[in-house]
Every structure is written in C-alpha cells, then in structure tokens.
mmCIF file of C-alpha atoms in Angstrom:
data_model
loop_
_atom_site.group_PDB
_atom_site.id
_atom_site.type_symbol
_atom_site.label_atom_id
_atom_site.label_comp_id
_atom_site.label_asym_id
_atom_site.label_seq_id
_atom_site.Cartn_x
_atom_site.Cartn_y
_atom_site.Cartn_z
ATOM 1 C CA MET A 1 37.920 50.070 107.731
ATOM 2 C CA VAL A 2 35.934 52.530 105.946
ATOM 3 C CA LYS A 3 34.759 47.847 104.101
ATOM 4 C CA ASN A 4 34.432 47.107 107.316
ATOM 5 C CA GLN A 5 32.877 49.610 109.062
ATOM 6 C CA ALA A 6 30.337 49.670 106.133
ATOM 7 C CA VAL A 7 29.358 46.460 107.119
ATOM 8 C CA VAL A 8 29.942 46.877 110.256
ATOM 9 C CA GLU A 9 26.469 50.128 109.579
ATOM 10 C CA LEU A 10 24.606 47.774 107.262
ATOM 11 C CA VAL A 11 24.854 44.692 109.867
ATOM 12 C CA ASP A 12 23.330 46.855 112.740
ATOM 13 C CA TYR A 13 20.784 48.375 110.601
ATOM 14 C CA ALA A 14 19.207 45.058 109.935
ATOM 15 C CA SER A 15 19.081 43.968 114.362
ATOM 16 C CA LYS A 16 16.980 47.642 114.235
ATOM 17 C CA ILE A 17 13.939 45.648 112.541
ATOM 18 C CA HIS A 18 12.114 44.181 115.669
ATOM 19 C CA ARG A 19 12.507 47.907 116.809
ATOM 20 C CA ILE A 20 11.247 49.017 113.940
ATOM 21 C CA VAL A 21 8.427 46.907 113.350
ATOM 22 C CA SER A 22 6.806 47.402 117.108
ATOM 23 C CA GLU A 23 6.679 50.595 116.406
ATOM 24 C CA LEU A 24 4.609 50.316 112.681
ATOM 25 C CA SER A 25 0.956 51.631 112.657
ATOM 26 C CA ASP A 26 -0.380 49.339 110.715
ATOM 27 C CA GLN A 27 0.506 45.629 112.637
ATOM 28 C CA SER A 28 -1.412 43.620 110.105
ATOM 29 C CA ASP A 29 0.057 40.606 108.141
ATOM 30 C CA PHE A 30 -0.186 43.605 104.983
ATOM 31 C CA GLY A 31 1.390 46.002 106.590
ATOM 32 C CA ARG A 32 4.400 43.930 108.122
ATOM 33 C CA ARG A 33 3.849 43.642 104.145
ATOM 34 C CA ARG A 34 5.383 46.447 103.528
ATOM 35 C CA ALA A 35 8.056 47.809 105.737
ATOM 36 C CA TYR A 36 9.811 44.565 104.692
ATOM 37 C CA GLU A 37 9.524 45.686 101.067
ATOM 38 C CA ARG A 38 11.105 48.888 102.101
ATOM 39 C CA LEU A 39 13.826 48.301 104.210
ATOM 40 C CA ARG A 40 14.613 45.476 101.637
ATOM 41 C CA SER A 41 14.597 48.297 98.943
ATOM 42 C CA ILE A 42 16.816 51.116 101.324
ATOM 43 C CA LEU A 43 19.214 48.924 101.619
ATOM 44 C CA THR A 44 19.960 47.596 97.718
ATOM 45 C CA VAL A 45 19.995 51.528 97.704
ATOM 46 C CA GLU A 46 22.378 51.425 100.256
ATOM 47 C CA LEU A 47 24.320 48.684 99.008
ATOM 48 C CA SER A 48 24.926 49.924 95.232
ATOM 49 C CA LYS A 49 26.341 52.893 97.265
ATOM 50 C CA LEU A 50 29.433 50.843 98.074
ATOM 51 C CA PRO A 51 30.724 48.982 95.085
ATOM 52 C CA HIS A 52 34.078 48.009 96.845
ATOM 53 C CA LEU A 53 31.548 45.372 98.209
ATOM 54 C CA SER A 54 31.877 41.801 97.732
ATOM 55 C CA HIS A 55 30.205 39.610 96.375
ATOM 56 C CA LYS A 56 30.057 37.168 98.761
ATOM 57 C CA GLU A 57 29.951 40.418 101.453
ATOM 58 C CA ARG A 58 26.402 40.974 99.885
ATOM 59 C CA VAL A 59 24.446 37.827 99.690
ATOM 60 C CA ARG A 60 25.486 37.860 103.173
ATOM 61 C CA THR A 61 24.193 41.684 104.048
ATOM 62 C CA ARG A 62 20.939 40.900 102.975
ATOM 63 C CA PHE A 63 20.430 37.432 104.182
ATOM 64 C CA MET A 64 20.324 39.265 107.406
ATOM 65 C CA LEU A 65 18.548 41.018 106.726
ATOM 66 C CA GLU A 66 16.076 38.250 105.939
ATOM 67 C CA GLN A 67 17.057 35.928 108.530
ATOM 68 C CA GLU A 68 15.735 39.352 111.039
ATOM 69 C CA ILE A 69 13.031 39.802 109.449
ATOM 70 C CA ARG A 70 12.152 36.106 109.309
ATOM 71 C CA GLU A 71 12.914 36.026 113.267
ATOM 72 C CA VAL A 72 10.421 39.419 113.548
ATOM 73 C CA GLU A 73 7.506 36.944 111.979
ATOM 74 C CA TYR A 74 8.345 33.590 113.836
ATOM 75 C CA ARG A 75 8.074 35.385 117.614
ATOM 76 C CA ILE A 76 4.263 36.907 115.637
ATOM 77 C CA VAL A 77 3.205 33.596 114.440
ATOM 78 C CA ILE A 78 4.017 32.018 118.114
ATOM 79 C CA LEU A 79 2.820 34.101 120.206
ATOM 80 C CA ARG A 80 -0.620 34.787 117.976
ATOM 81 C CA SER A 81 -2.187 31.253 118.119
ATOM 82 C CA ASP A 82 -1.239 27.445 119.871
ATOM 83 C CA ALA A 83 -1.843 26.266 116.473
ATOM 84 C CA MET A 84 1.008 28.011 114.726
ATOM 85 C CA VAL A 85 -1.152 29.538 111.276
ATOM 86 C CA ALA A 86 1.396 30.720 109.181
ATOM 87 C CA PRO A 87 0.795 34.386 108.161
ATOM 88 C CA ALA A 88 -0.105 35.539 104.691
ATOM 89 C CA SER A 89 2.708 36.960 104.763
ATOM 90 C CA PHE A 90 4.650 34.601 104.701
ATOM 91 C CA SER A 91 4.014 33.760 100.800
ATOM 92 C CA THR A 92 5.729 36.705 99.179
ATOM 93 C CA ALA A 93 8.650 37.333 101.726
ATOM 94 C CA ASP A 94 9.302 33.765 101.219
ATOM 95 C CA LYS A 95 10.697 33.018 98.177
ATOM 96 C CA GLU A 96 12.577 35.709 98.376
ATOM 97 C CA SER A 97 14.764 34.528 101.293
ATOM 98 C CA VAL A 98 14.734 31.391 99.788
ATOM 99 C CA ALA A 99 16.143 32.726 96.572
ATOM 100 C CA LEU A 100 19.037 34.416 99.048
ATOM 101 C CA MET A 101 19.474 31.498 100.616
ATOM 102 C CA ARG A 102 20.033 29.944 97.379
ATOM 103 C CA GLY A 103 22.233 32.298 95.704
ATOM 104 C CA GLU A 104 24.437 32.519 98.880
ATOM 105 C CA LEU A 105 25.098 28.922 98.710
ATOM 106 C CA GLU A 106 25.820 28.958 95.221
ATOM 107 C CA PHE A 107 28.535 31.340 96.089
ATOM 108 C CA ILE A 108 29.838 28.289 98.206
ATOM 109 C CA LEU A 109 29.904 25.786 97.671
ATOM 110 C CA ARG A 110 31.092 27.404 93.259
ATOM 111 C CA GLY A 111 35.205 26.546 94.359
ATOM 112 C CA ASP A 112 33.925 22.658 94.935
ATOM 113 C CA THR A 113 31.568 22.006 92.108
ATOM 114 C CA ALA A 114 33.577 20.318 90.319
ATOM 115 C CA GLN A 115 34.538 17.829 93.421
ATOM 116 C CA MET A 116 30.227 18.078 94.537
ATOM 117 C CA ASN A 117 29.902 16.596 91.088
ATOM 118 C CA ALA A 118 32.041 13.186 91.397
ATOM 119 C CA GLY A 119 30.194 9.717 94.071
ATOM 120 C CA PRO A 120 26.902 9.259 94.975
ATOM 121 C CA THR A 121 24.314 11.056 94.500
ATOM 122 C CA TYR A 122 21.672 11.631 97.286
ATOM 123 C CA ASP A 123 17.749 12.334 97.340
ATOM 124 C CA VAL A 124 14.955 12.217 100.641
ATOM 125 C CA ILE A 125 12.951 9.633 99.092
ATOM 126 C CA ASP A 126 9.955 8.371 101.763
ATOM 127 C CA GLY A 127 11.633 10.740 105.219
ATOM 128 C CA LYS A 128 15.045 8.809 104.611
ATOM 129 C CA LEU A 129 18.376 9.931 102.900
ATOM 130 C CA ALA A 130 19.092 7.432 100.315
ATOM 131 C CA ARG A 131 21.440 6.613 97.089
ATOM 132 C CA LEU A 132 19.686 7.625 93.895
ATOM 133 C CA PRO A 133 21.226 4.947 91.380
ATOM 134 C CA GLN A 134 23.376 5.890 89.101
ATOM 135 C CA THR A 135 22.763 3.633 85.590
ATOM 136 C CA ALA A 136 25.623 3.848 82.766
ATOM 137 C CA PRO A 137 24.265 5.200 79.274
ATOM 138 C CA LEU A 138 22.921 2.674 76.805
ATOM 139 C CA ALA A 139 26.180 2.436 74.334
ATOM 140 C CA GLU A 140 28.379 1.397 77.575
ATOM 141 C CA VAL A 141 25.605 -0.902 78.966
ATOM 142 C CA ASN A 142 25.011 -2.669 75.458
ATOM 143 C CA LYS A 143 28.994 -3.484 75.544
ATOM 144 C CA GLN A 144 29.076 -4.953 79.172
ATOM 145 C CA ARG A 145 26.503 -7.183 79.459
ATOM 146 C CA ILE A 146 27.955 -10.175 78.477
ATOM 147 C CA VAL A 147 30.909 -9.066 81.005
ATOM 148 C CA HIS A 148 28.033 -8.504 83.223
ATOM 149 C CA MET A 149 27.120 -12.223 83.786
ATOM 150 C CA ARG A 150 30.510 -13.326 83.845
ATOM 151 C CA LEU A 151 31.195 -11.808 87.275
ATOM 152 C CA ALA A 152 27.609 -11.865 88.350
ATOM 153 C CA ALA A 153 27.970 -16.326 88.209
ATOM 154 C CA SER A 154 31.240 -15.629 89.962
ATOM 155 C CA SER A 155 30.152 -13.642 93.069
ATOM 156 C CA SER A 156 27.562 -15.698 93.057
ATOM 157 C CA LEU A 157 30.074 -18.053 93.963
ATOM 158 C CA LEU A 158 31.380 -16.439 96.250
ATOM 159 C CA ALA A 159 29.042 -15.055 98.198
ATOM 160 C CA ASN A 160 27.779 -18.028 98.482
ATOM 161 C CA LEU A 161 31.352 -19.950 99.914
ATOM 162 C CA LEU A 162 32.017 -17.370 102.609
ATOM 163 C CA GLU A 163 28.319 -17.458 103.714
ATOM 164 C CA LYS A 164 29.937 -20.870 104.713
ATOM 165 C CA SER A 165 32.030 -19.301 106.783
ATOM 166 C CA ALA A 166 30.638 -16.088 107.895
ATOM 167 C CA ASN A 167 31.764 -16.434 111.655
ATOM 168 C CA GLN A 168 35.261 -16.734 110.192
ATOM 169 C CA TYR A 169 34.783 -13.159 107.750
ATOM 170 C CA PRO A 170 32.263 -11.427 108.809
ATOM 171 C CA VAL A 171 32.461 -8.111 107.129
ATOM 172 C CA LEU A 172 34.291 -10.043 103.483
ATOM 173 C CA SER A 173 31.093 -12.243 103.859
ATOM 174 C CA ARG A 174 28.862 -9.129 104.407
ATOM 175 C CA ILE A 175 30.611 -7.228 101.950
ATOM 176 C CA ALA A 176 30.827 -9.713 99.306
ATOM 177 C CA GLY A 177 27.809 -10.558 99.824
ATOM 178 C CA GLU A 178 26.508 -6.841 99.343
ATOM 179 C CA TYR A 179 27.907 -6.947 95.876
ATOM 180 C CA ASN A 180 26.816 -9.729 94.848
ATOM 181 C CA ASP A 181 23.250 -8.471 95.431
ATOM 182 C CA LEU A 182 24.073 -5.003 93.603
ATOM 183 C CA LEU A 183 25.209 -7.609 91.044
ATOM 184 C CA GLY A 184 21.833 -8.752 90.523
ATOM 185 C CA ALA A 185 20.004 -5.735 88.308
ATOM 186 C CA ASP A 186 20.127 -5.660 85.260
ATOM 187 C CA THR A 187 22.953 -4.908 83.430
ATOM 188 C CA SER A 188 21.004 -1.314 82.302
ATOM 189 C CA LYS A 189 19.106 -0.693 86.108
ATOM 190 C CA LEU A 190 23.042 -2.120 87.767
ATOM 191 C CA ASP A 191 23.510 1.526 90.056
ATOM 192 C CA VAL A 192 27.368 2.137 89.336
ATOM 193 C CA THR A 193 28.857 4.592 91.532
ATOM 194 C CA SER A 194 27.344 1.906 94.416
ATOM 195 C CA LEU A 195 28.067 -0.852 92.378
ATOM 196 C CA TRP A 196 32.125 1.036 92.158
ATOM 197 C CA SER A 197 32.014 2.198 95.832
ATOM 198 C CA VAL A 198 31.286 -1.883 96.877
ATOM 199 C CA GLY A 199 33.723 -3.450 94.825
ATOM 200 C CA THR A 200 35.906 -0.691 96.036
ATOM 201 C CA ALA A 201 35.678 -2.109 99.319
ATOM 202 C CA LEU A 202 36.504 -5.998 98.402
ATOM 203 C CA ALA A 203 39.086 -5.341 96.093
ATOM 204 C CA ASN A 204 40.674 -3.028 99.050
ATOM 205 C CA LEU A 205 39.659 -6.710 101.949
ATOM 206 C CA HIS A 206 41.080 -8.779 98.667
ATOM 207 C CA GLY A 207 44.449 -6.907 98.997
ATOM 208 C CA ALA A 208 45.135 -6.383 102.837
ATOM 209 C CA TYR A 209 43.955 -10.400 103.626
ATOM 210 C CA LYS A 210 46.931 -10.769 100.455
ATOM 211 C CA SER A 211 49.344 -9.214 102.140
ATOM 212 C CA GLN A 212 48.801 -9.932 105.786
ATOM 213 C CA ASP A 213 49.455 -6.648 107.048
ATOM 214 C CA ALA A 214 50.708 -7.639 111.218
ATOM 215 C CA SER A 215 48.826 -4.027 111.916
ATOM 216 C CA LYS A 216 45.988 -4.473 111.069
ATOM 217 C CA THR A 217 42.776 -6.984 111.985
ATOM 218 C CA LEU A 218 41.887 -8.971 109.498
ATOM 219 C CA ALA A 219 41.082 -12.232 110.471
ATOM 220 C CA THR A 220 42.926 -15.597 109.982
ATOM 221 C CA PRO A 221 44.314 -16.667 106.194
ATOM 222 C CA LEU A 222 41.401 -16.756 104.310
ATOM 223 C CA GLU A 223 41.077 -20.243 102.898
ATOM 224 C CA PRO A 224 42.290 -21.167 99.490
ATOM 225 C CA ASP A 225 39.243 -21.757 97.705
ATOM 226 C CA CYS A 226 37.538 -18.414 99.168
ATOM 227 C CA ALA A 227 41.368 -16.699 98.560
ATOM 228 C CA ALA A 228 41.577 -18.165 94.768
ATOM 229 C CA MET A 229 38.260 -16.666 94.395
ATOM 230 C CA LEU A 230 37.795 -14.020 95.772
ATOM 231 C CA GLU A 231 41.681 -12.909 94.023
ATOM 232 C CA SER A 232 39.437 -13.125 90.534
ATOM 233 C CA VAL A 233 35.916 -11.552 91.222
ATOM 234 C CA VAL A 234 38.345 -8.083 92.005
ATOM 235 C CA ARG A 235 39.451 -8.780 88.884
ATOM 236 C CA GLU A 236 36.707 -8.950 86.697
ATOM 237 C CA HIS A 237 35.327 -6.056 89.400
ATOM 238 C CA GLY A 238 37.671 -4.130 87.794
ATOM 239 C CA ALA A 239 38.164 -5.465 83.839
ATOM 240 C CA PHE A 240 34.034 -4.588 84.254
ATOM 241 C CA ILE A 241 33.653 -1.649 85.960
ATOM 242 C CA MET A 242 36.406 0.066 83.709
ATOM 243 C CA GLY A 243 34.118 -0.445 80.739
ATOM 244 C CA PHE A 244 32.183 3.141 82.573
ATOM 245 C CA ASP A 245 32.796 6.709 82.253
ATOM 246 C CA VAL A 246 32.015 7.247 85.607
ATOM 247 C CA ALA A 247 33.099 4.687 86.992
ATOM 248 C CA ARG A 248 37.147 5.082 85.142
ATOM 249 C CA ASP A 249 36.451 8.694 86.588
ATOM 250 C CA LEU A 250 36.460 7.483 90.298
ATOM 251 C CA ILE A 251 39.333 5.471 89.834
ATOM 252 C CA GLU A 252 42.132 8.074 88.604
ATOM 253 C CA ARG A 253 40.477 10.526 91.711
ATOM 254 C CA ALA A 254 40.409 8.045 94.085
ATOM 255 C CA ASP A 255 43.886 7.377 92.966
ATOM 256 C CA GLN A 256 44.975 11.461 92.815
ATOM 257 C CA PHE A 257 42.821 11.169 96.617
ATOM 258 C CA ALA A 258 44.996 8.688 97.862
ATOM 259 C CA MET A 259 48.511 10.340 97.679
ATOM 260 C CA ASN A 260 48.036 12.835 99.752
ATOM 261 C CA THR A 261 48.346 10.139 103.173
ATOM 262 C CA ASP A 262 48.292 13.597 106.114
ATOM 263 C CA LEU A 263 44.598 13.942 104.688
ATOM 264 C CA LEU A 264 44.103 10.239 104.025
ATOM 265 C CA LYS A 265 44.875 9.711 108.140
ATOM 266 C CA HIS A 266 43.747 13.725 109.253
ATOM 267 C CA LEU A 267 40.428 12.389 107.812
ATOM 268 C CA GLN A 268 40.045 9.162 109.438
ATOM 269 C CA LYS A 269 40.508 10.454 112.446
ATOM 270 C CA THR A 270 37.742 13.189 112.069
ATOM 271 C CA GLY A 271 34.968 10.752 109.889
ATOM 272 C CA SER A 272 35.058 7.374 111.456
ATOM 273 C CA GLY A 273 32.050 8.415 113.413
ATOM 274 C CA LEU A 274 30.284 10.304 110.611
ATOM 275 C CA LEU A 275 30.820 7.018 108.619
ATOM 276 C CA ASP A 276 29.224 4.614 111.993
ATOM 277 C CA GLU A 277 26.143 7.697 111.662
ATOM 278 C CA LEU A 278 26.043 7.934 107.856
ATOM 279 C CA ALA A 279 26.152 2.861 107.878
ATOM 280 C CA ASP A 280 23.735 3.200 111.145
ATOM 281 C CA ASN A 281 20.905 5.531 112.043
ATOM 282 C CA LYS A 282 18.319 4.024 110.810
ATOM 283 C CA GLU A 283 16.225 6.906 111.786
ATOM 284 C CA LEU A 284 17.629 9.129 109.030
ATOM 285 C CA ILE A 285 19.240 6.763 106.699
ATOM 286 C CA ALA A 286 17.452 4.432 103.428
ATOM 287 C CA PRO A 287 17.481 0.531 103.948
ATOM 288 C CA LYS A 288 19.655 -0.261 100.984
ATOM 289 C CA THR A 289 21.439 3.326 101.372
ATOM 290 C CA LEU A 290 22.582 2.010 104.873
ATOM 291 C CA LEU A 291 23.336 -1.593 103.784
ATOM 292 C CA VAL A 292 26.026 0.118 101.020
ATOM 293 C CA HIS A 293 27.545 3.243 103.397
ATOM 294 C CA ARG A 294 28.162 0.186 105.677
ATOM 295 C CA SER A 295 30.227 -2.145 103.188
ATOM 296 C CA ILE A 296 32.224 0.985 102.725
ATOM 297 C CA ARG A 297 32.781 2.352 106.661
ATOM 298 C CA ASP A 298 33.799 -1.830 107.327
ATOM 299 C CA ALA A 299 36.652 -2.290 104.626
ATOM 300 C CA ALA A 300 37.811 1.219 105.683
ATOM 301 C CA SER A 301 37.534 0.261 109.098
ATOM 302 C CA GLU A 302 38.955 -3.076 108.511
ATOM 303 C CA THR A 303 42.223 -2.165 105.831
ATOM 304 C CA GLY A 304 42.329 2.196 107.444
ATOM 305 C CA TRP A 305 41.754 5.305 105.306
ATOM 306 C CA SER A 306 45.041 5.199 103.248
ATOM 307 C CA TYR A 307 45.337 2.081 102.425
ATOM 308 C CA GLY A 308 44.706 1.642 98.547
ATOM 309 C CA ARG A 309 41.105 3.911 97.632
ATOM 310 C CA SER A 310 38.980 3.390 100.791
ATOM 311 C CA GLY A 311 39.705 6.781 101.640
ATOM 312 C CA PHE A 312 38.111 8.289 98.770
ATOM 313 C CA ASP A 313 35.987 6.247 99.099
ATOM 314 C CA ALA A 314 34.974 6.990 102.331
ATOM 315 C CA TYR A 315 34.990 10.409 102.406
ATOM 316 C CA ILE A 316 32.737 10.657 98.969
ATOM 317 C CA THR A 317 30.538 8.743 100.746
ATOM 318 C CA VAL A 318 30.690 11.048 103.756
ATOM 319 C CA ARG A 319 31.206 14.187 101.511
ATOM 320 C CA ASN A 320 28.075 14.410 99.469
ATOM 321 C CA ALA A 321 25.820 12.762 102.437
ATOM 322 C CA VAL A 322 25.772 15.846 104.086
ATOM 323 C CA GLY A 323 25.563 18.150 101.984
ATOM 324 C CA SER A 324 22.297 16.330 100.790
ATOM 325 C CA ILE A 325 21.288 16.363 104.165
ATOM 326 C CA ILE A 326 21.882 19.582 104.264
ATOM 327 C CA ARG A 327 19.679 20.684 101.447
ATOM 328 C CA ALA A 328 16.716 18.537 102.222
ATOM 329 C CA SER A 329 17.231 20.004 106.808
ATOM 330 C CA VAL A 330 18.548 23.382 106.430
ATOM 331 C CA GLY A 331 18.356 24.914 102.204
ATOM 332 C CA SER A 332 15.177 23.262 100.877
ATOM 333 C CA ASP A 333 11.892 25.545 100.590
ATOM 334 C CA VAL A 334 10.527 24.087 102.482
ATOM 335 C CA SER A 335 12.457 23.608 105.633
ATOM 336 C CA MET A 336 12.573 27.128 104.915
ATOM 337 C CA LEU A 337 9.330 27.764 106.792
ATOM 338 C CA SER A 338 10.242 24.708 109.093
ATOM 339 C CA PHE A 339 13.100 25.859 110.614
ATOM 340 C CA TYR A 340 11.229 29.322 111.739
ATOM 341 C CA GLY A 341 9.039 27.959 113.882
ATOM 342 C CA LEU A 342 6.545 26.596 111.453
ATOM 343 C CA ALA A 343 7.445 22.432 111.346
ATOM 344 C CA SER A 344 3.505 22.308 112.149
ATOM 345 C CA ALA A 345 1.635 24.393 108.293
ATOM 346 C CA THR A 346 5.189 21.823 106.466
ATOM 347 C CA ALA A 347 3.792 18.935 108.302
ATOM 348 C CA ASP A 348 0.288 19.788 106.779
ATOM 349 C CA MET A 349 1.818 20.217 103.198
ATOM 350 C CA GLN A 350 4.452 17.737 102.951
ATOM 351 C CA GLY A 351 3.941 14.983 105.383
ATOM 352 C CA LEU A 352 5.078 13.520 108.749
ATOM 353 C CA ALA A 353 8.621 11.479 106.998
ATOM 354 C CA THR A 354 9.211 14.648 105.412
ATOM 355 C CA ARG A 355 8.521 16.778 109.036
ATOM 356 C CA GLU A 356 10.707 13.665 110.451
ATOM 357 C CA PHE A 357 13.748 13.960 108.102
ATOM 358 C CA LEU A 358 13.905 17.240 109.101
ATOM 359 C CA ALA A 359 14.085 16.594 113.060
ATOM 360 C CA ASN A 360 16.797 13.945 112.000
ATOM 361 C CA GLY A 361 18.621 15.713 109.687
ATOM 362 C CA ALA A 362 19.240 18.787 112.339
ATOM 363 C CA SER A 363 19.724 16.333 114.969
ATOM 364 C CA MET A 364 22.457 14.489 112.732
ATOM 365 C CA LEU A 365 24.279 17.680 112.060
ATOM 366 C CA LEU A 366 24.171 19.916 115.497
ATOM 367 C CA ALA A 367 25.240 16.335 117.489
ATOM 368 C CA HIS A 368 28.692 16.058 114.928
ATOM 369 C CA GLY A 369 28.653 20.268 115.252
ATOM 370 C CA PRO A 370 32.631 19.777 116.067
ATOM 371 C CA ALA A 371 33.593 16.770 113.602
ATOM 372 C CA LEU A 372 31.704 17.844 110.291
ATOM 373 C CA GLN A 373 34.504 21.187 111.366
ATOM 374 C CA ALA A 374 37.400 19.269 111.204
ATOM 375 C CA PHE A 375 36.335 16.769 109.414
ATOM 376 C CA PHE A 376 36.045 19.601 106.354
ATOM 377 C CA ALA A 377 38.674 22.396 107.278
ATOM 378 C CA HIS A 378 40.480 20.919 104.575
ATOM 379 C CA SER A 379 37.993 22.680 101.950
ATOM 380 C CA VAL A 380 37.660 26.452 102.620
ATOM 381 C CA GLU A 381 34.736 25.759 100.680
ATOM 382 C CA PHE A 382 32.606 22.740 101.957
ATOM 383 C CA ALA A 383 33.416 24.795 105.664
ATOM 384 C CA SER A 384 32.496 27.408 105.177
ATOM 385 C CA TYR A 385 29.193 25.602 103.908
ATOM 386 C CA ILE A 386 28.661 23.989 106.624
ATOM 387 C CA THR A 387 29.545 26.798 109.502
ATOM 388 C CA TRP A 388 26.775 28.043 107.593
ATOM 389 C CA ALA A 389 24.250 25.343 108.426
ATOM 390 C CA LEU A 390 25.123 25.012 112.073
ATOM 391 C CA ASP A 391 24.398 29.112 112.382
ATOM 392 C CA LEU A 392 21.310 28.446 111.157
ATOM 393 C CA LEU A 393 20.496 25.846 113.448
ATOM 394 C CA GLU A 394 21.713 26.965 116.092
ATOM 395 C CA ARG A 395 20.508 30.302 116.051
ATOM 396 C CA ASP A 396 16.974 28.683 114.814
ATOM 397 C CA ARG A 397 17.246 26.791 118.002
ATOM 398 C CA ARG A 398 18.056 29.653 120.140
ATOM 399 C CA LEU A 399 15.459 31.389 118.653
ATOM 400 C CA LYS A 400 13.381 29.062 119.194
ATOM 401 C CA ILE A 401 13.950 27.909 123.299
ATOM 402 C CA ASP A 402 13.419 32.620 123.870
ATOM 403 C CA VAL A 403 10.059 32.555 122.327
ATOM 404 C CA MET A 404 8.586 29.923 124.041
ATOM 405 C CA ARG A 405 9.940 31.269 127.864
ATOM 406 C CA THR A 406 8.701 34.225 126.260
ATOM 407 C CA LYS A 407 5.078 32.502 125.386
ATOM 408 C CA VAL A 408 5.435 30.689 129.308
ATOM 409 C CA SER A 409 6.103 34.507 131.245
ATOM 410 C CA ALA A 410 2.956 35.452 129.021
ATOM 411 C CA HIS A 411 0.838 32.734 130.646
#
C-alpha cells in the first residue's frame, strides 16, 4: 500500500507541471528549461528515497514527467506561432526524453528479445516500410551456389507452367512467380529470410493440394505436369534452404510453434486483418515487401494458419513489421517531435516521405488498436509494448484536438 501510495504521489507531482510553469516569473525558453531541470532533479531525489520501487516503475514515473513537460511545451509552441517553430528548450529536453523512452522500450521488450531476433527485419526506406535483405555468410554462399542454380532452373519451369494456368490456380501461380523472382539474385545477395517465407508458403500449398483437404478452399486438383514440377521444386527448396543457419533456426522455431494449435487458431482469428493490412497497404509498405507479404497472406488464407508452418510465418511477419512500425513512427528520435505537435519542423529536417510515414504508421496502429492488443495478448512483453504505443498515440491525438480548440477560442 505504501509502495502504491508513493507512486501515486509522484505521478500527482508530475501532473502539476502545468501550474508550476504558468507561475514562473521567467517565461522565456531559458527560464522554462531551468525549471524543468529543477523538476527532474527533485524527482531523482524523491525516487532515491524509494528503494523498493522496481526499475519499471522508476522508468514509467520519470517518463510521466517528460510527457507532462512535452504537453506544456507543445501548448506553448502551437499557441505561440502558426509556423510551429520548435523553441530552443527542445534541444536538451528531446535528448533526455528519447533516452527515457529508449530505456522504457528496452525494459518492455527485454523478455522477448530472443523472439524478436527471429524472422524478417524492417526499416523505413523512401517513406515506406521495407524488409531488409538478410544475406548468408560467404562460407554458406560458396557451398550453395550449385544447388541454387539447379533450384532456379526448376523454379523457372514451374513459374512458366503455372503462368499458363494462372486463371485456374491464381494464388499458387502468384506465389510461384514471387519465389522465382527471389531466386533471381546472385547467391551472395539472396534474401534468405524472404526466400524461406515464400518457399514455406509454396510448400504449404503443395501439401494442401496433395492432400486435397475437402474443408479447404483450394481449386481443382493440379494437372499432373504442374503437380510433378511443384513437388520437385518444394523438395529442392527444402534441401537448399537447410543450407543456411538462419533458415534452420526459423524451421526449428516454426515446428515448435506449430504444436500450439489453440494459439494458432487465436492468431488467425485476430491477425488475419493485420496481415491483410501489411499485404495491401501501398501507402505504408514498400512494393517488393508487399509482394512477399501477399505470398505469406495468400497461402495462410488458403491453408489456414494451423497448417504446416503457415502460422509461424504469418505471426513473425505481423510481429516484426508492427514492432518496426512502432519504433519508426512512435519510438524514434525524429518522431518524438512529430508526435508532440511539431511535424512541420521534422519535415524540414527529414523530408516529406518521413512525415508521410509517421502519419501512415500512426493511422495504421490506431485503426487496428483492438486487433493488435488481442493478437499479442499471449505475450506479456509485446502486449505491454503495444499498449504503450497506443496510449501515446491516443494521448497525442487528444492533446492536438484540445490545443487546436484552445487556439480557435483564442482567436
């Protein structure tokens, strides 16, 4: 009880910053900055008197103070000028806020670090979220060149066969074409993770066509020549992809993941819409990444997430992509200014493409908030991460509305 009361008192202290700043005799940027430094020092002293507080509670309490400082500065900036030029006080405050935010993210994700290291990695390139190629070490590349050449030849034959039957087997034809395109790179430049993902999609469709499960929505049985070539490519793909450490790790994780059928059913129910967003949103996702996501989505839709390795492939795609969107649109240095009302200032520094990604990323997260929380409910760490991001975005949305109303009233 004492512990909870102490936290309540500290949070209450942070909420009084609006009044403290409004009563300052020196309202200049320098005067406010000096006041913030005093407030941070006081909070540090108070926290040192509470050794029983956990690291998480300390970080959250300090972050609460930084959020309150941000609100004060945002109101001052937006009411001061239509140009929304950032005051000098942000130069120091930004660094400290970002440092605190990073500490918070590190704490939240600490328990899921091993899982986050698996699967595709993403970054923002030209204003769109893109999968980064994960190439193999030279030692693996040299061993795989001949197998790669054979597989590429078989894959090309399959893609050509299915292209002629695209109307009959549209999903299989698209995925085979995407797989063939990925194989077109030199062995040293192959994106092993994407190749594993699309190859997994192809293998899952092959298995489903072969068994022809009546409960699925697959098309009519494959023509004998297509079926034989598909089986050959899937077999060669298995031999090829096992030559890469990163793929072997994904296969092991996928097979363990597939054992939890109840979780997979839950993930399909809550995650299908999220995967659709990642496969169809041209404003947010880079073109080549959309193609990979569509292959994963289409195969999972055809076979179900519980079939083969479909569920794991879909899950790590959603998890890693969403995590990257949050980092880029909420947790990055540049977005710190944007999400506290200074988007036009950041646009001057980072360009229009970055500003558009910040807006598109925020819109996607807010639009799918309930689905994201449900999808990640099984992971305490990632669920906390999602909740943190959504709370920050919602807080920012309400703050902007409130300040704009104040500005209109002032006129």
